[in-house]
GROMACS .gro file of C-alpha atoms in nm:
model
  223
    1MET     CA    1   1.490   1.288  -0.137
    2VAL     CA    2   1.358   1.409   0.197
    3LEU     CA    3   1.195   1.158   0.429
    4GLU     CA    4   0.881   1.284   0.599
    5GLN     CA    5   0.856   1.214   0.971
    6TYR     CA    6   0.561   0.978   0.923
    7GLN     CA    7   0.773   0.777   0.679
    8ARG     CA    8   1.058   0.745   0.929
    9ASP     CA    9   0.809   0.645   1.196
   10PHE     CA   10   0.649   0.389   0.969
   11ILE     CA   11   0.978   0.222   0.876
   12SER     CA   12   1.091   0.213   1.240
   13PHE     CA   13   0.755   0.069   1.342
   14ALA     CA   14   0.759  -0.194   1.064
   15ILE     CA   15   1.108  -0.310   1.163
   16ALA     CA   16   1.021  -0.324   1.535
   17ASP     CA   17   0.707  -0.531   1.464
   18GLY     CA   18   0.891  -0.771   1.233
   19VAL     CA   19   0.683  -0.659   0.936
   20LEU     CA   20   0.995  -0.543   0.756
   21SER     CA   21   1.278  -0.792   0.802
   22PHE     CA   22   1.622  -0.837   0.650
   23GLY     CA   23   1.819  -1.143   0.543
   24GLU     CA   24   1.781  -1.360   0.234
   25PHE     CA   25   1.431  -1.439   0.115
   26THR     CA   26   1.317  -1.630  -0.194
   27LEU     CA   27   1.023  -1.446  -0.346
   28LYS     CA   28   0.739  -1.598  -0.547
   29SER     CA   29   0.919  -1.469  -0.856
   30GLY     CA   30   1.222  -1.679  -0.763
   31ARG     CA   31   1.433  -1.372  -0.693
   32LYS     CA   32   1.653  -1.363  -0.384
   33SER     CA   33   1.561  -1.052  -0.188
   34PRO     CA   34   1.758  -0.899   0.102
   35TYR     CA   35   1.433  -0.786   0.265
   36PHE     CA   36   1.077  -0.903   0.312
   37PHE     CA   37   0.762  -0.706   0.391
   38ASN     CA   38   0.484  -0.903   0.558
   39ALA     CA   39   0.182  -0.686   0.634
   40GLY     CA   40   0.011  -0.987   0.794
   41LYS     CA   41   0.219  -0.915   1.105
   42PHE     CA   42   0.021  -0.597   1.167
   43ASN     CA   43  -0.198  -0.824   1.377
   44SER     CA   44  -0.280  -0.639   1.700
   45GLY     CA   45  -0.509  -0.353   1.787
   46ALA     CA   46  -0.220  -0.118   1.856
   47SER     CA   47  -0.036  -0.199   1.532
   48LEU     CA   48  -0.355  -0.171   1.327
   49ALA     CA   49  -0.428   0.170   1.479
   50LYS     CA   50  -0.079   0.290   1.388
   51ILE     CA   51  -0.089   0.162   1.032
   52GLY     CA   52  -0.413   0.353   0.981
   53GLN     CA   53  -0.238   0.672   1.090
   54TYR     CA   54   0.043   0.617   0.839
   55TYR     CA   55  -0.201   0.551   0.555
   56ALA     CA   56  -0.395   0.863   0.655
   57ALA     CA   57  -0.072   1.068   0.651
   58ALA     CA   58   0.016   0.940   0.303
   59ILE     CA   59  -0.334   1.025   0.180
   60SER     CA   60  -0.318   1.372   0.336
   61SER     CA   61   0.013   1.432   0.155
   62ARG     CA   62  -0.180   1.414  -0.174
   63PRO     CA   63  -0.464   1.668  -0.151
   64ASP     CA   64  -0.492   1.653  -0.530
   65ILE     CA   65  -0.655   1.309  -0.501
   66GLU     CA   66  -1.025   1.366  -0.441
   67PHE     CA   67  -1.235   1.075  -0.319
   68ASP     CA   68  -1.562   0.987  -0.146
   69VAL     CA   69  -1.511   0.626  -0.035
   70VAL     CA   70  -1.211   0.426   0.088
   71PHE     CA   71  -1.236   0.072  -0.050
   72GLY     CA   72  -1.050  -0.234   0.084
   73PRO     CA   73  -1.026  -0.538  -0.144
   74ALA     CA   74  -1.077  -0.869   0.035
   75TYR     CA   75  -0.905  -0.985   0.238
   76LYS     CA   76  -0.605  -0.781   0.353
   77GLY     CA   77  -0.764  -0.457   0.241
   78ILE     CA   78  -1.061  -0.497   0.476
   79PRO     CA   79  -0.891  -0.401   0.806
   80LEU     CA   80  -0.678  -0.147   0.620
   81CYS     CA   81  -0.976   0.049   0.488
   82ALA     CA   82  -1.144   0.046   0.830
   83THR     CA   83  -0.839   0.167   1.022
   84THR     CA   84  -0.762   0.428   0.755
   85VAL     CA   85  -1.103   0.596   0.774
   86ILE     CA   86  -1.087   0.592   1.156
   87ALA     CA   87  -0.749   0.766   1.137
   88LEU     CA   88  -0.876   1.020   0.883
   89ALA     CA   89  -1.169   1.100   1.113
   90THR     CA   90  -0.950   1.150   1.422
   91THR     CA   91  -0.628   1.314   1.300
   92GLY     CA   92  -0.699   1.630   1.500
   93ASN     CA   93  -0.553   1.855   1.230
   94GLU     CA   94  -0.675   2.038   0.920
   95SER     CA   95  -0.679   1.716   0.716
   96GLN     CA   96  -0.936   1.553   0.948
   97ARG     CA   97  -1.244   1.433   0.761
   98ASP     CA   98  -1.520   1.176   0.794
   99VAL     CA   99  -1.506   0.938   0.497
  100LEU     CA  100  -1.722   0.646   0.390
  101TYR     CA  101  -1.571   0.300   0.351
  102SER     CA  102  -1.661  -0.034   0.197
  103PHE     CA  103  -1.510  -0.367   0.102
  104ASN     CA  104  -1.603  -0.667  -0.108
  105ARG     CA  105  -1.688  -1.025  -0.030
  106LYS     CA  106  -1.506  -1.291  -0.229
  107GLU     CA  107  -1.841  -1.458  -0.289
  108ALA     CA  108  -2.162  -1.265  -0.343
  109LYS     CA  109  -2.427  -1.306  -0.073
  110ASP     CA  110  -2.761  -1.436  -0.204
  111HIS     CA  111  -2.969  -1.357   0.108
  112GLY     CA  112  -3.029  -1.061   0.338
  113GLU     CA  113  -2.899  -0.745   0.171
  114GLY     CA  114  -2.728  -0.960  -0.094
  115GLY     CA  115  -2.448  -0.859  -0.327
  116SER     CA  116  -2.071  -0.856  -0.287
  117ILE     CA  117  -2.018  -0.506  -0.139
  118VAL     CA  118  -2.030  -0.440   0.235
  119GLY     CA  119  -2.048  -0.083   0.362
  120ALA     CA  120  -2.105   0.232   0.161
  121ALA     CA  121  -2.251   0.204  -0.188
  122LEU     CA  122  -2.000   0.273  -0.465
  123LYS     CA  123  -2.228   0.394  -0.743
  124GLY     CA  124  -2.155   0.746  -0.861
  125ARG     CA  125  -1.873   0.796  -0.613
  126ARG     CA  126  -1.495   0.845  -0.637
  127ILE     CA  127  -1.319   0.543  -0.487
  128LEU     CA  128  -0.978   0.531  -0.320
  129VAL     CA  129  -0.846   0.174  -0.296
  130VAL     CA  130  -0.617   0.077  -0.006
  131ASP     CA  131  -0.410  -0.242   0.000
  132ASP     CA  132  -0.082  -0.363   0.151
  133VAL     CA  133   0.142  -0.397  -0.155
  134ILE     CA  134   0.112  -0.429  -0.530
  135THR     CA  135   0.311  -0.723  -0.664
  136ALA     CA  136   0.142  -0.851  -0.978
  137GLY     CA  137  -0.144  -0.601  -0.952
  138THR     CA  138  -0.410  -0.872  -0.961
  139ALA     CA  139  -0.608  -0.752  -0.656
  140ILE     CA  140  -0.605  -0.393  -0.779
  141ARG     CA  141  -0.729  -0.491  -1.124
  142GLU     CA  142  -1.007  -0.694  -0.962
  143SER     CA  143  -1.097  -0.384  -0.758
  144MET     CA  144  -1.107  -0.179  -1.076
  145ASP     CA  145  -1.355  -0.427  -1.227
  146ILE     CA  146  -1.573  -0.401  -0.915
  147ILE     CA  147  -1.562  -0.020  -0.924
  148ARG     CA  148  -1.639  -0.008  -1.296
  149SER     CA  149  -1.932  -0.249  -1.267
  150ALA     CA  150  -2.071  -0.039  -0.981
  151GLU     CA  151  -2.067   0.270  -1.207
  152ALA     CA  152  -1.813   0.439  -0.982
  153THR     CA  153  -1.480   0.609  -1.055
  154LEU     CA  154  -1.134   0.503  -0.942
  155ALA     CA  155  -0.971   0.803  -0.772
  156GLY     CA  156  -0.641   0.640  -0.674
  157VAL     CA  157  -0.466   0.360  -0.489
  158VAL     CA  158  -0.271   0.365  -0.161
  159VAL     CA  159  -0.027   0.093  -0.053
  160ALA     CA  160   0.219   0.051   0.233
  161ILE     CA  161   0.535   0.005   0.026
  162ASP     CA  162   0.643   0.052  -0.334
  163ARG     CA  163   0.909  -0.211  -0.400
  164GLN     CA  164   1.015  -0.018  -0.715
  165GLU     CA  165   1.085  -0.355  -0.872
  166ARG     CA  166   1.030  -0.439  -1.237
  167GLY     CA  167   0.819  -0.733  -1.345
  168ARG     CA  168   0.950  -1.041  -1.520
  169ASP     CA  169   0.848  -0.922  -1.865
  170SER     CA  170   0.863  -0.546  -1.827
  171SER     CA  171   1.101  -0.267  -1.734
  172LEU     CA  172   0.818  -0.114  -1.531
  173SER     CA  173   0.700  -0.199  -1.181
  174ALA     CA  174   0.344  -0.319  -1.120
  175ILE     CA  175   0.265   0.025  -0.978
  176GLN     CA  176   0.403   0.204  -1.285
  177GLU     CA  177   0.205  -0.026  -1.513
  178ILE     CA  178  -0.119   0.050  -1.327
  179GLU     CA  179  -0.050   0.424  -1.335
  180ARG     CA  180   0.020   0.419  -1.709
  181GLN     CA  181  -0.249   0.176  -1.817
  182HIS     CA  182  -0.529   0.324  -1.609
  183GLY     CA  183  -0.417   0.684  -1.559
  184THR     CA  184  -0.469   0.660  -1.184
  185PRO     CA  185  -0.228   0.780  -0.913
  186VAL     CA  186  -0.074   0.521  -0.679
  187VAL     CA  187   0.054   0.651  -0.344
  188ALA     CA  188   0.289   0.450  -0.123
  189VAL     CA  189   0.350   0.524   0.245
  190VAL     CA  190   0.716   0.449   0.168
  191THR     CA  191   0.926   0.336  -0.128
  192LEU     CA  192   1.227   0.106  -0.135
  193ASP     CA  193   1.443   0.417  -0.182
  194ASN     CA  194   1.291   0.561   0.138
  195VAL     CA  195   1.383   0.244   0.326
  196VAL     CA  196   1.743   0.256   0.197
  197GLU     CA  197   1.775   0.619   0.301
  198TYR     CA  198   1.640   0.539   0.649
  199LEU     CA  199   1.886   0.250   0.693
  200GLN     CA  200   2.175   0.473   0.589
  201GLU     CA  201   2.068   0.735   0.842
  202GLN     CA  202   2.052   0.481   1.122
  203GLY     CA  203   2.396   0.328   1.060
  204GLY     CA  204   2.517   0.027   1.258
  205GLU     CA  205   2.353  -0.307   1.180
  206LEU     CA  206   2.068  -0.141   0.995
  207GLY     CA  207   2.305   0.074   0.793
  208ALA     CA  208   2.494  -0.238   0.689
  209MET     CA  209   2.177  -0.365   0.517
  210ALA     CA  210   2.155  -0.061   0.291
  211GLY     CA  211   2.428  -0.189   0.058
  212ALA     CA  212   2.244  -0.515  -0.013
  213MET     CA  213   1.921  -0.323  -0.070
  214GLU     CA  214   2.091  -0.089  -0.317
  215GLU     CA  215   2.245  -0.383  -0.503
  216TYR     CA  216   1.905  -0.548  -0.530
  217ARG     CA  217   1.758  -0.222  -0.658
  218ARG     CA  218   2.029  -0.196  -0.925
  219GLU     CA  219   1.964  -0.552  -1.041
  220TYR     CA  220   1.585  -0.561  -1.033
  221GLY     CA  221   1.480  -0.197  -1.003
  222ALA     CA  222   1.211  -0.057  -1.232
  223ALA     CA  223   1.293   0.206  -1.488
   0.00000   0.00000   0.00000
């Protein structure tokens, strides 16, 4: 496995901002995890600008995924879709492109323009969904329902990190289940394996965390 430079930069950035932290954390599933990823800590203008660049780099690494609109599911996906299209429009390289974006309201508006979609119309377009992580896959499945009802097509999904962790009742991760059930590609800026490799490269205190991460992966890792 070869880490791309944007992946190294993303992991370093996430650690420095406290988005990716290490210790012992009890997850919603009840599992004890040696790390925790909290995208809510990307909460400043500078950090939001950077995260958009990393999402744009991950998207550009998959030219096979063709899309017309970047869609952010409410709520965490809203700033992510905005910063991603800004980054795509200002990369300054051959992958630079101007892309439409939209997001949904949790409750449909019954006045003014009405409806639950803000931004570009979805109908007849190929939609790329961006979100922070996929745990149970609920938000992504809700997005799929929105896209389907709008007579649009799901082109793919982009997330910050793939935990590569199986569900309670499956040997597959939530990402693998979505890919298999819906035949859509899911792209992660980094995977848990990428994080372990980065920690091993760094050595010292960070390198010491790699062992606990690998043990967690062996116990709860997806097939």
